[in-house]
Short mmCIF file of C-alpha atoms and ligand atoms in Angstrom, two decimals:
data_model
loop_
_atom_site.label_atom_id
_atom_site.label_comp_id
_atom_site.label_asym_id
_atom_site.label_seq_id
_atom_site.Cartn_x
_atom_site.Cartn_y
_atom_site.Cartn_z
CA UNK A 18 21.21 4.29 -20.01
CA UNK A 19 20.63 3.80 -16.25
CA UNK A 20 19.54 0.78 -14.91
CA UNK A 21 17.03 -0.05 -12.31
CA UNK A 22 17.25 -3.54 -10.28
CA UNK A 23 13.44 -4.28 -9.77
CA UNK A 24 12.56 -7.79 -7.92
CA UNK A 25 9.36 -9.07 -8.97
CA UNK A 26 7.54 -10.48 -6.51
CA UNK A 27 3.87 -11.87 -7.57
CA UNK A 28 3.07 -14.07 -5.05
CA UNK A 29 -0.52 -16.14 -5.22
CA UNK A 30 -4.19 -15.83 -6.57
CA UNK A 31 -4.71 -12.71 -8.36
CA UNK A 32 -0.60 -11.45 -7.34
CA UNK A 33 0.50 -13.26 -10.75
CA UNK A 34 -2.07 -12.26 -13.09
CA UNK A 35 -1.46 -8.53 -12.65
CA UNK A 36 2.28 -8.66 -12.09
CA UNK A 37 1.79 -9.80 -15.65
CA UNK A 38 0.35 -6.13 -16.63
CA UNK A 39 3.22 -4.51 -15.09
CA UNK A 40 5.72 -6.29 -16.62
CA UNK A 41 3.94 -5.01 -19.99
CA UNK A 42 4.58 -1.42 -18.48
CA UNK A 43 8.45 -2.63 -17.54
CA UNK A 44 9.24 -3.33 -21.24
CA UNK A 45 7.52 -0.51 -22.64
CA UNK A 46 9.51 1.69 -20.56
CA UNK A 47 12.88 -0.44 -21.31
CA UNK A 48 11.58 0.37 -25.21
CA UNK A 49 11.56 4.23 -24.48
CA UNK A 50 14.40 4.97 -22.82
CA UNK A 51 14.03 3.74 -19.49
CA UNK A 52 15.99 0.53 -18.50
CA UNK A 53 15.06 -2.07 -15.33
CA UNK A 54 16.69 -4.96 -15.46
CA UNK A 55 14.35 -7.85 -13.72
CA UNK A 56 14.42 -10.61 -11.91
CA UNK A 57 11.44 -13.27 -10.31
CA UNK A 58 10.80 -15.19 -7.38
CA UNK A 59 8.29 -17.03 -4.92
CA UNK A 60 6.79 -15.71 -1.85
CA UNK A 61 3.69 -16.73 -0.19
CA UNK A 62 2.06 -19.97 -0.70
CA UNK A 63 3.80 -19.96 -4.09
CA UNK A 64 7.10 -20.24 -1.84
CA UNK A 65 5.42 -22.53 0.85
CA UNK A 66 4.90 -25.30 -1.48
CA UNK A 67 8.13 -24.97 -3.04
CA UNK A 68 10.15 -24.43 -0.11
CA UNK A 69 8.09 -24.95 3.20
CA UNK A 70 8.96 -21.58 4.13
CA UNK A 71 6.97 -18.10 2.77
CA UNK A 72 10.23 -16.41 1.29
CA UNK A 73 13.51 -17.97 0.47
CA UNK A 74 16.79 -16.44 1.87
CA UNK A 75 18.03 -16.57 -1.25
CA UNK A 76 14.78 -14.42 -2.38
CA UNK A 77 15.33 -11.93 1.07
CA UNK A 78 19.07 -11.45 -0.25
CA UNK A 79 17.11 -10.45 -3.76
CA UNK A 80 15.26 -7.65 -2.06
CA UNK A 81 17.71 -6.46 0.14
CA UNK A 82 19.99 -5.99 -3.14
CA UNK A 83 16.98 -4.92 -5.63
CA UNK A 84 16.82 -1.29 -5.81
CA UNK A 85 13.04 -1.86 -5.63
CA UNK A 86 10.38 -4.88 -4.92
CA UNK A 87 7.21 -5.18 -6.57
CA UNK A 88 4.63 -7.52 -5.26
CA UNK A 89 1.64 -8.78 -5.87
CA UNK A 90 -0.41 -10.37 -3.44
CA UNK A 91 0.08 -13.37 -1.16
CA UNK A 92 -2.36 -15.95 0.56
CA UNK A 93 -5.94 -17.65 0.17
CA UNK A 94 -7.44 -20.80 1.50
CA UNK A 95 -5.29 -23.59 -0.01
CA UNK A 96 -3.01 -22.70 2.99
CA UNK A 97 -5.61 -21.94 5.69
CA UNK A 98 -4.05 -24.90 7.72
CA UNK A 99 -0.20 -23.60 7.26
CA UNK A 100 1.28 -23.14 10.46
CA UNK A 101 1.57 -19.19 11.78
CA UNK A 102 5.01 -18.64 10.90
CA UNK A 103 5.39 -20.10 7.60
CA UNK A 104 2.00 -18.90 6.30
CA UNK A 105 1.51 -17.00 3.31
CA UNK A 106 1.63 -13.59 4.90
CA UNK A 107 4.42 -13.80 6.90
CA UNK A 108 6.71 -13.61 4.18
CA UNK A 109 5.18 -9.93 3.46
CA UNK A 110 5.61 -9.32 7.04
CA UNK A 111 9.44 -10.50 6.82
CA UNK A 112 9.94 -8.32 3.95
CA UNK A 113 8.44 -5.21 5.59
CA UNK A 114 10.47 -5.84 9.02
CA UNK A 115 13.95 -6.89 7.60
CA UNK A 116 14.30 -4.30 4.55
CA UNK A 117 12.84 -1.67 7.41
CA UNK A 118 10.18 -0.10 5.29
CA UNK A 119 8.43 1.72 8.01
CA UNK A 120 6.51 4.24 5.70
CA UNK A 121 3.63 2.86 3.88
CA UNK A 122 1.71 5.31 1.39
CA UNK A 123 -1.36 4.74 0.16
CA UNK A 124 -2.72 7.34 -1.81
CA UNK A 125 -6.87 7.12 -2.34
CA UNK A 126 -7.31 9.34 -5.77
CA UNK A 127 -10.48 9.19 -7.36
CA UNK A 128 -10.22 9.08 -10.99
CA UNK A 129 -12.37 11.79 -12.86
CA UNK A 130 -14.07 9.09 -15.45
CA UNK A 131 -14.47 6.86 -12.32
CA UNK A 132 -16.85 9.13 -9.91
CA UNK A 133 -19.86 6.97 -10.48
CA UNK A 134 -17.73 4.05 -9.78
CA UNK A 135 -17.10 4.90 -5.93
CA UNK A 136 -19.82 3.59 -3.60
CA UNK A 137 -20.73 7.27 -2.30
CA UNK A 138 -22.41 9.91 -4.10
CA UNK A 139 -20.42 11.88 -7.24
CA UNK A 140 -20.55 14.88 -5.45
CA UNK A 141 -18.92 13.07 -2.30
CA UNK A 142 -15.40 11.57 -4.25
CA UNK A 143 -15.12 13.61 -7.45
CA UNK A 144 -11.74 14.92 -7.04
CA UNK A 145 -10.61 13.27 -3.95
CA UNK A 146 -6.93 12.76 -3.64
CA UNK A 147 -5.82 11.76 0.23
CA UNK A 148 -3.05 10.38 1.32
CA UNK A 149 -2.71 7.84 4.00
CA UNK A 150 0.59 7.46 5.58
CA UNK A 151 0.35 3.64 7.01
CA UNK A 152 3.31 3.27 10.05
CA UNK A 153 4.35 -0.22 8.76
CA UNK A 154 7.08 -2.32 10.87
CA UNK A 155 5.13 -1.77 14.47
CA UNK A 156 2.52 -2.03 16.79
CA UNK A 157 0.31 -5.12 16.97
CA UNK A 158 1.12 -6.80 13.91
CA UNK A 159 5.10 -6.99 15.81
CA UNK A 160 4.28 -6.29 19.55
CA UNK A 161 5.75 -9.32 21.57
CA UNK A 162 4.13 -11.20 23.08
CA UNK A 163 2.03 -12.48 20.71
CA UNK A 164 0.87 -15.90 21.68
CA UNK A 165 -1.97 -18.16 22.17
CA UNK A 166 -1.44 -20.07 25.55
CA UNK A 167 -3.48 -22.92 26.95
CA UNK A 168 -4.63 -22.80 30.26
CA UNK A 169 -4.70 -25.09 33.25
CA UNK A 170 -8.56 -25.65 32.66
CA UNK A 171 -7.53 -26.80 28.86
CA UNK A 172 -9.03 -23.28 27.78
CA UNK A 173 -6.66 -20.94 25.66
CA UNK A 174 -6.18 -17.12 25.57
CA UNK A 175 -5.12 -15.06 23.09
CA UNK A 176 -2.40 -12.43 23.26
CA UNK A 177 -1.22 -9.42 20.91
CA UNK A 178 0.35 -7.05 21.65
CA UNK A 179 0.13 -3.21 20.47
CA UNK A 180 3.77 -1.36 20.91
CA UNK A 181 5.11 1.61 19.78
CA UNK A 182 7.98 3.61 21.05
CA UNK A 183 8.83 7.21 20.65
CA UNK A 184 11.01 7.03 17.86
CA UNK A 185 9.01 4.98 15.83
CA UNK A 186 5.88 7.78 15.90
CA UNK A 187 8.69 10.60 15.39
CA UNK A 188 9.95 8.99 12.46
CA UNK A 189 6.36 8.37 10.67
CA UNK A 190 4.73 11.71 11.60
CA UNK A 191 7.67 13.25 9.53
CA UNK A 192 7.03 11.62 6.71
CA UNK A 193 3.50 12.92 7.19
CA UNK A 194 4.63 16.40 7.69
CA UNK A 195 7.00 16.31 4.61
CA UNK A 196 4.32 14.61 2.38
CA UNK A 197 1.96 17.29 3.62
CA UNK A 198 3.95 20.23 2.79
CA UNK A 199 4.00 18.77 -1.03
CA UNK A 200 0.21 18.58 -0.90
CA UNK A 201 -2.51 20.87 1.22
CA UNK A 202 -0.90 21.21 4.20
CA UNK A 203 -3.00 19.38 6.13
CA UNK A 204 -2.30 16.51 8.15
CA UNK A 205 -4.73 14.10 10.11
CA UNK A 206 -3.69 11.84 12.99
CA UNK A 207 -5.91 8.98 13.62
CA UNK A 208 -5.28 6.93 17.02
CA UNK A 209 -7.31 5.75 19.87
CA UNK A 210 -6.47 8.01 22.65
CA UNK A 211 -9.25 7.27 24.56
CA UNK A 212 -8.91 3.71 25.21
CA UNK A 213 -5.19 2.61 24.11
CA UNK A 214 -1.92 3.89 25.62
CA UNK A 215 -0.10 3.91 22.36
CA UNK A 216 -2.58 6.17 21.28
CA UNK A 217 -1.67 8.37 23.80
CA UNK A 218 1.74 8.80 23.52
CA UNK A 219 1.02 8.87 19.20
CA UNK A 220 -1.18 11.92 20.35
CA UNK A 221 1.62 13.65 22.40
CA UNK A 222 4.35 12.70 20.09
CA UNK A 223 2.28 14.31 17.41
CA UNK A 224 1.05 17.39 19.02
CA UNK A 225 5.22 17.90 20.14
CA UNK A 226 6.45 17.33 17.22
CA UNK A 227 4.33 20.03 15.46
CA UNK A 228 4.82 22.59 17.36
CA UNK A 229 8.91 21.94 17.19
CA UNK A 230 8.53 21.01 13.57
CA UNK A 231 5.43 21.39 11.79
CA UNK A 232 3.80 25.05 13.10
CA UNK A 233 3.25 25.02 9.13
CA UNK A 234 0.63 22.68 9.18
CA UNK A 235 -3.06 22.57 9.78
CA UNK A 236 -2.90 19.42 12.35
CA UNK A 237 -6.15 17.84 14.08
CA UNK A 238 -5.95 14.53 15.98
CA UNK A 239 -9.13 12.66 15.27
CA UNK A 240 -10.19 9.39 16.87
CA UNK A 241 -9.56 6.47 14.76
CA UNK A 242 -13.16 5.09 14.50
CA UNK A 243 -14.54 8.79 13.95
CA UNK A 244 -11.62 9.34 11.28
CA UNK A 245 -13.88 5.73 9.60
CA UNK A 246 -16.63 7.59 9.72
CA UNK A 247 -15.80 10.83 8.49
CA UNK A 248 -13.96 8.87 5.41
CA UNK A 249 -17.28 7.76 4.02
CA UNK A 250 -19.30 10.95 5.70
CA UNK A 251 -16.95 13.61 3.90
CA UNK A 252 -13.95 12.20 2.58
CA UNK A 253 -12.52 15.45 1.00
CA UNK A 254 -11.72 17.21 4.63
CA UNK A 255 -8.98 15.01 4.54
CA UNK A 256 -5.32 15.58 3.18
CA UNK A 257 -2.65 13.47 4.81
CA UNK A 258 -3.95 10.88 7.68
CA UNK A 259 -1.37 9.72 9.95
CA UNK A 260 -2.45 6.37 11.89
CA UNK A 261 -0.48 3.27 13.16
CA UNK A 262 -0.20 -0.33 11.68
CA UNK A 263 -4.08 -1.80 12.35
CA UNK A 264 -5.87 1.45 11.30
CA UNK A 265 -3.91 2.19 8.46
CA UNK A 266 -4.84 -1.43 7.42
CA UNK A 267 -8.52 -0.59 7.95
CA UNK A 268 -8.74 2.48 6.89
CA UNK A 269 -6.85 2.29 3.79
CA UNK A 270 -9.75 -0.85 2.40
CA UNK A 271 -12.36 2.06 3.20
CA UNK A 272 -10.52 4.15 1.43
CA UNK A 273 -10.05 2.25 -1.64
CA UNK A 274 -13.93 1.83 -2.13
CA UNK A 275 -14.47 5.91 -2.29
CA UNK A 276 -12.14 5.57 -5.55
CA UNK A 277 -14.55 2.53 -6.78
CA UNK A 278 -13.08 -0.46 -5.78
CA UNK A 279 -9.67 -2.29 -3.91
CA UNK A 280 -8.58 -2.35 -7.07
CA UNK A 281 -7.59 0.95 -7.90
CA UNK A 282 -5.32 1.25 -5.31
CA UNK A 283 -1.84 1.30 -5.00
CA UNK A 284 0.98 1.25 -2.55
CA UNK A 285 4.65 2.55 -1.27
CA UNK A 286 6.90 0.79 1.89
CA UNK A 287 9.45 2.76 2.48
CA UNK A 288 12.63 2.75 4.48
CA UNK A 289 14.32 5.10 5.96
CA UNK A 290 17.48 7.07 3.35
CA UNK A 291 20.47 6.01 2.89
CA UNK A 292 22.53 9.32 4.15
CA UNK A 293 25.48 8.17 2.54
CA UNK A 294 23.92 7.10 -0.56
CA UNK A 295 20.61 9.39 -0.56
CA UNK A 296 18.64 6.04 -1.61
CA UNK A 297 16.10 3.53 0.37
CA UNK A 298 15.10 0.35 0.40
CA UNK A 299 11.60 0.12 -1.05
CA UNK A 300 8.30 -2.58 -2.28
CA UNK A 301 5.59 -1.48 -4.11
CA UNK A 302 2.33 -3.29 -3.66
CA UNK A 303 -1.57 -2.74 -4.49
CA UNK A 304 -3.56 -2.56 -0.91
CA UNK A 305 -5.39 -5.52 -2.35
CA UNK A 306 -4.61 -9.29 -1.09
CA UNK A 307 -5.05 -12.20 -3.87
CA UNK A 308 -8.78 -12.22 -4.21
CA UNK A 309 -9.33 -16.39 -4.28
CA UNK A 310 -13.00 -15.61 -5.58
CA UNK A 311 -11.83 -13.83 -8.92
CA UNK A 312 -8.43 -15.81 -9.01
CA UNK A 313 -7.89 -17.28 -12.69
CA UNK A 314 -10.51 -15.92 -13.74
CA UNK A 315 -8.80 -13.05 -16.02
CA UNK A 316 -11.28 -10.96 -13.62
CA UNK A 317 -8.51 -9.10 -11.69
CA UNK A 318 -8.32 -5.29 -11.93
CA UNK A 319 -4.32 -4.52 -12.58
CA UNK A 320 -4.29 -0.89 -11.75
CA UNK A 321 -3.29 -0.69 -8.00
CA UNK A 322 -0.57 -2.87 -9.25
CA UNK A 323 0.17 -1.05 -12.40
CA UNK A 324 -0.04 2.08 -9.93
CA UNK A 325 2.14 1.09 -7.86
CA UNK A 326 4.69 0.38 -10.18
CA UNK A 327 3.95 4.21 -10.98
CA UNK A 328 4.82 4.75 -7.62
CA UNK A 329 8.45 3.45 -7.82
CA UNK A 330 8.74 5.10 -10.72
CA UNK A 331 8.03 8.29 -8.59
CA UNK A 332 9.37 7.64 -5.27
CA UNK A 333 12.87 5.21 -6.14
CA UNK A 334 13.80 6.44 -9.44
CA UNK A 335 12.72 10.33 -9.19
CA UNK A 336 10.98 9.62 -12.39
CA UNK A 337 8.42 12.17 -12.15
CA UNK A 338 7.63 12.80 -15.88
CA UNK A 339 7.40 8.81 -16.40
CA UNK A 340 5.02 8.61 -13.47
CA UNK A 341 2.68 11.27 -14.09
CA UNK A 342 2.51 9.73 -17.92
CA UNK A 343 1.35 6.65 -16.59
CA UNK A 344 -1.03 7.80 -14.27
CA UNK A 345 -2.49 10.20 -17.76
CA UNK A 346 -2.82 6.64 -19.53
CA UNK A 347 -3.99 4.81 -16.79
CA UNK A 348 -6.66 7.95 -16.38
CA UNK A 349 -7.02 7.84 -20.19
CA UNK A 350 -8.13 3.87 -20.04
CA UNK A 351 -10.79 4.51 -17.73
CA UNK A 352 -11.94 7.85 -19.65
CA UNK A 353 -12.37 5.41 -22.93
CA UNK A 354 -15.01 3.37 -20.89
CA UNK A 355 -12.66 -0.05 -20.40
CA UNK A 356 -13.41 -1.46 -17.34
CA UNK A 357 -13.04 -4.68 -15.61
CA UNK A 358 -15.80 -5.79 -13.83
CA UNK A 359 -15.29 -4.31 -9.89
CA UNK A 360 -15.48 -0.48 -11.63
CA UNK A 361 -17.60 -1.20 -14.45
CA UNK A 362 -20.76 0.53 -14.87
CA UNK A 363 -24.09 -2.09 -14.00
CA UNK A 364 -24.94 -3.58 -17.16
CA UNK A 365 -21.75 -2.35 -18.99
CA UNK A 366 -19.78 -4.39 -20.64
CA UNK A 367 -16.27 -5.41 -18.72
CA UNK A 368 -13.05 -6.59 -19.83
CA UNK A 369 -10.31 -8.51 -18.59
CA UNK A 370 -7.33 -8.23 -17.02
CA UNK A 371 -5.35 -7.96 -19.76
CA UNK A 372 -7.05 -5.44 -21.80
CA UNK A 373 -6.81 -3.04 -19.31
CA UNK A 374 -2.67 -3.69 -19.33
CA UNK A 375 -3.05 -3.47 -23.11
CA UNK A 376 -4.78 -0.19 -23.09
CA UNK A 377 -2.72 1.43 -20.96
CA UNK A 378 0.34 0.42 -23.27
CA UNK A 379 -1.47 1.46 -26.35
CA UNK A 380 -2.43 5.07 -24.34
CA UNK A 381 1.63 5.60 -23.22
CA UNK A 382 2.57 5.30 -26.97
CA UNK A 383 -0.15 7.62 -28.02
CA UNK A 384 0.79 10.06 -25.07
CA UNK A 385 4.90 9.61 -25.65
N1 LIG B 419 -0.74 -7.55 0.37
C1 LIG B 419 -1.26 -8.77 0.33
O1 LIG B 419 -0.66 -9.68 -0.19
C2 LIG B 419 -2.61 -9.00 0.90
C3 LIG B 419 -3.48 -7.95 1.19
C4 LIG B 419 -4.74 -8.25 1.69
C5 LIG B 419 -5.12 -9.56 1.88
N2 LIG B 419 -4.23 -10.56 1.58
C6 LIG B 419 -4.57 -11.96 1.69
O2 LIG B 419 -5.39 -12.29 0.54
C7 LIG B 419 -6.27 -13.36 0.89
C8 LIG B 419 -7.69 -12.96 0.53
O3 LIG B 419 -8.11 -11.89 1.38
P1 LIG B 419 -9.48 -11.10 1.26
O4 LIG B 419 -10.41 -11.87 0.39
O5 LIG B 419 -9.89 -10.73 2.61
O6 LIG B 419 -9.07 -9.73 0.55
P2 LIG B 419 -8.79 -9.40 -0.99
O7 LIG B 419 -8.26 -8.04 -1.04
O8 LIG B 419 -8.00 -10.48 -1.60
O9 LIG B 419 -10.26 -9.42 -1.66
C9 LIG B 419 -11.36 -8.70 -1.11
C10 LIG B 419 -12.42 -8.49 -2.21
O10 LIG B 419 -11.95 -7.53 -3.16
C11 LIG B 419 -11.91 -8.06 -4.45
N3 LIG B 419 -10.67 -7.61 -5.10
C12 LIG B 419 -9.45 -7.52 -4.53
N4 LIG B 419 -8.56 -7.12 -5.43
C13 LIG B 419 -9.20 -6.96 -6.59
C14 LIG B 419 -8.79 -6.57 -7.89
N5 LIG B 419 -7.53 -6.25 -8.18
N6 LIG B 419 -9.73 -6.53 -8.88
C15 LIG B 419 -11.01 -6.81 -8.61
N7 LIG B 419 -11.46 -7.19 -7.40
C16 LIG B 419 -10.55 -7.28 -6.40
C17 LIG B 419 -11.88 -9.58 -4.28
O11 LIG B 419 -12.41 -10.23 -5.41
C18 LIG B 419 -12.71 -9.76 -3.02
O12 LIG B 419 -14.08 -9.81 -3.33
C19 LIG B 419 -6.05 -13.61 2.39
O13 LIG B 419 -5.19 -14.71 2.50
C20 LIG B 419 -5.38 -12.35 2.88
O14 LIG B 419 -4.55 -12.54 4.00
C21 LIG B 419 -3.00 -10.31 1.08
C1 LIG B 420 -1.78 -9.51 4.05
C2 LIG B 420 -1.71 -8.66 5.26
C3 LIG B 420 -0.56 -9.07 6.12
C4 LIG B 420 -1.62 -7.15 4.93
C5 LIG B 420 -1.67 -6.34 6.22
O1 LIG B 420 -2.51 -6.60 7.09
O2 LIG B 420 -0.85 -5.43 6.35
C6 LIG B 420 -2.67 -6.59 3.98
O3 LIG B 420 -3.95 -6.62 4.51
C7 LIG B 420 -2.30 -5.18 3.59
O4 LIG B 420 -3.17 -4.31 3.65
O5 LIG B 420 -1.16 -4.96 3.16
MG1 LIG B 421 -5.04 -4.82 4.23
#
């Protein structure tokens, strides 16, 4: 039996609490058939207080060597006052930048059972499915410089800066196009053209690129805060949207509400392959951060992180069967009625955390 080398990562607040759902999925897989061999470690504040730095090296040598990462979720105010560098998030940052994982997908499917659940109309989400391909290692969350300098006067200014160079769009938008070509053909590509030189060249890039590569596919550029718009107005026009760093960030959280709440949904980072070894380095992670208003609370929602372990299933291990099983149960669970509190019904009853990993293990042994 194959083995797969996952690195857990669950991190702070609500990270822990549903990496503990997962790792019910893990062994229930390991039971039928499907081996990962685990290991744990800090990151975020978790790693802060233990180490005075956000991730280890010895954890960074972990994910470089695991053939997958899940994480859970980092931050929340306990470390408000950590210095920049060291804080919380940074050590999500490091991972993205050092492993390379450029690609970020973050599919937005609204669950049949869960229509009523989205903040728009039934009519508006039943049967969405869009995909938003997130570019993940550039732009302003990397541009240098990125600084706060004090003046002469004693006042300060604030820099960031938004970069991207051609290769970095090339590579993304293919990932787009390919993901596309799986689904409806259709690909979005949200920038700001109109104010931002990056979104300029993301526009060219794009409209060169499909006509050398991509004649295939229905493209329209659409202006990032239009593309916000037109996500709650009429989500189902879209298939794949294409957008940088900040939007994907943004849009993605808008996203996640048309399938009922930031719980539902799930996450890929993904490097470029491996041509020698047809492999890539990848982390798996709900959109969600670590909630410090529902943390240990047994509130949490696990199924962005339960689909995203899905995910790796699907896009590291080529388990296809094993992924679309879990996404049945996980469907299944919410058909049933069980519900934590951000998608239940008003004046349902929820449950917890854990009964919603419990269900979904009870569901793949009924479905296996
Ligand atoms: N990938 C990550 O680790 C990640 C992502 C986003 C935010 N963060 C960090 O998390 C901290 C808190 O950020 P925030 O409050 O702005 O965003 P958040 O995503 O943690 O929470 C926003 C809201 O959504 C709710 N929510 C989130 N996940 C949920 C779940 N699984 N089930 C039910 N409800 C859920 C929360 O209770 C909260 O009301 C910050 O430090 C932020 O930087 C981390
Ligand atoms: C925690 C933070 C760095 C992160 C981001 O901004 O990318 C989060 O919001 C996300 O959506 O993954
Ligand atoms: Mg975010």
């Amino acid at each position: 039996m194959a083995t797969h080398k996952l690195l857990l990562l669950p991190g702070d607040g609500i990270g822990p609490e549903v990496m503990r759902e997962v790792e019910k999925i893990v062994r229930w897989f390991a039971k039928n058939g499907i081996g990962f061999e685990t290991e744990t470690d800090l990151v975020g504040g978790a790693a802060y207080d233990a180490h005075g730095a956000s991730i280890s090296e010895a954890a960074m040598v972990r994910a470089q060597e695991a053939d997958a990462v899940l994480f859970g979720a980092v931050g929340g105010p306990k470390w408000d006052g950590v210095p920049y560098a060291v804080r919380p998030e940074a050590g999500l940052l490091r991972l993205r930048k050092d492993l390379g994982l450029f690609a970020n997908l973050r599919p937005a499917i609204c669950y049949p059972a869960l229509a009523d659940a989205s903040s728009l109309k039934r009519e508006v989400v039943e049967g969405l499915d869009i995909m938003i391909v997130r570019e993940l290692t550039g732009g302003v969350y990397f541009g240098e410089p990125k600084e706060i300098v004090t003046l002469e006067d004693g006042s300060q200014r604030a820099v960031d800066t938004q970069l991207y160079t051609t290769a970095e769009i090339e590579r993304i938008v293919r990932v787009a196009f390919d993901l596309a070509r799986k689904r409806r053909n259709k690909v979005s590509s949200a920038e700001k053209s109109n104010v931002m030189k990056t979104g300029v060249l993301w526009r060219q890039i794009v409209s060169r690129l499909h006509k050398a590569e991509g004649s295939d596919l229905q493209l329209e550029h659409v202006l990032a805060d239009n593309c916000a718009m037109q996500l709650v107005r009429n989500p189902k026009q879209f298939d794949v949207i294409v957008t940088d760093n900040l939007f994907g960030d943004i849009l993605s959280d808008i996203a996640a509400m048309l399938t009922g709440s930031l719980g539902m949904l799930p996450s890929a980072s993904l490097g470029a392959e491996d041509p020698k070894t047809g492999t890539r380095k990848a982390l798996y992670e709900p959109v969600h951060g670590s909630a410090p208003d529902i943390a240990g609370k047994g509130l949490a929602n696990p199924i962005a992180m339960i689909g995203s372990f899905g995910m790796a299933l699907r896009y590291s291990f080529g388990l296809i069967e094993a992924a679309d099983m879990l996404d049945k149960a996980i469907a299944n669970v919410l058909a049933s009625g069980t519900r934590t509190k951000d998608i239940a019904a008003p004046g349902a009853n929820a449950v917890g955390t854990q009964e919603i990993g419990d269900g979904i293990v009870k569901e793949l042994s009924a479905l296996s």
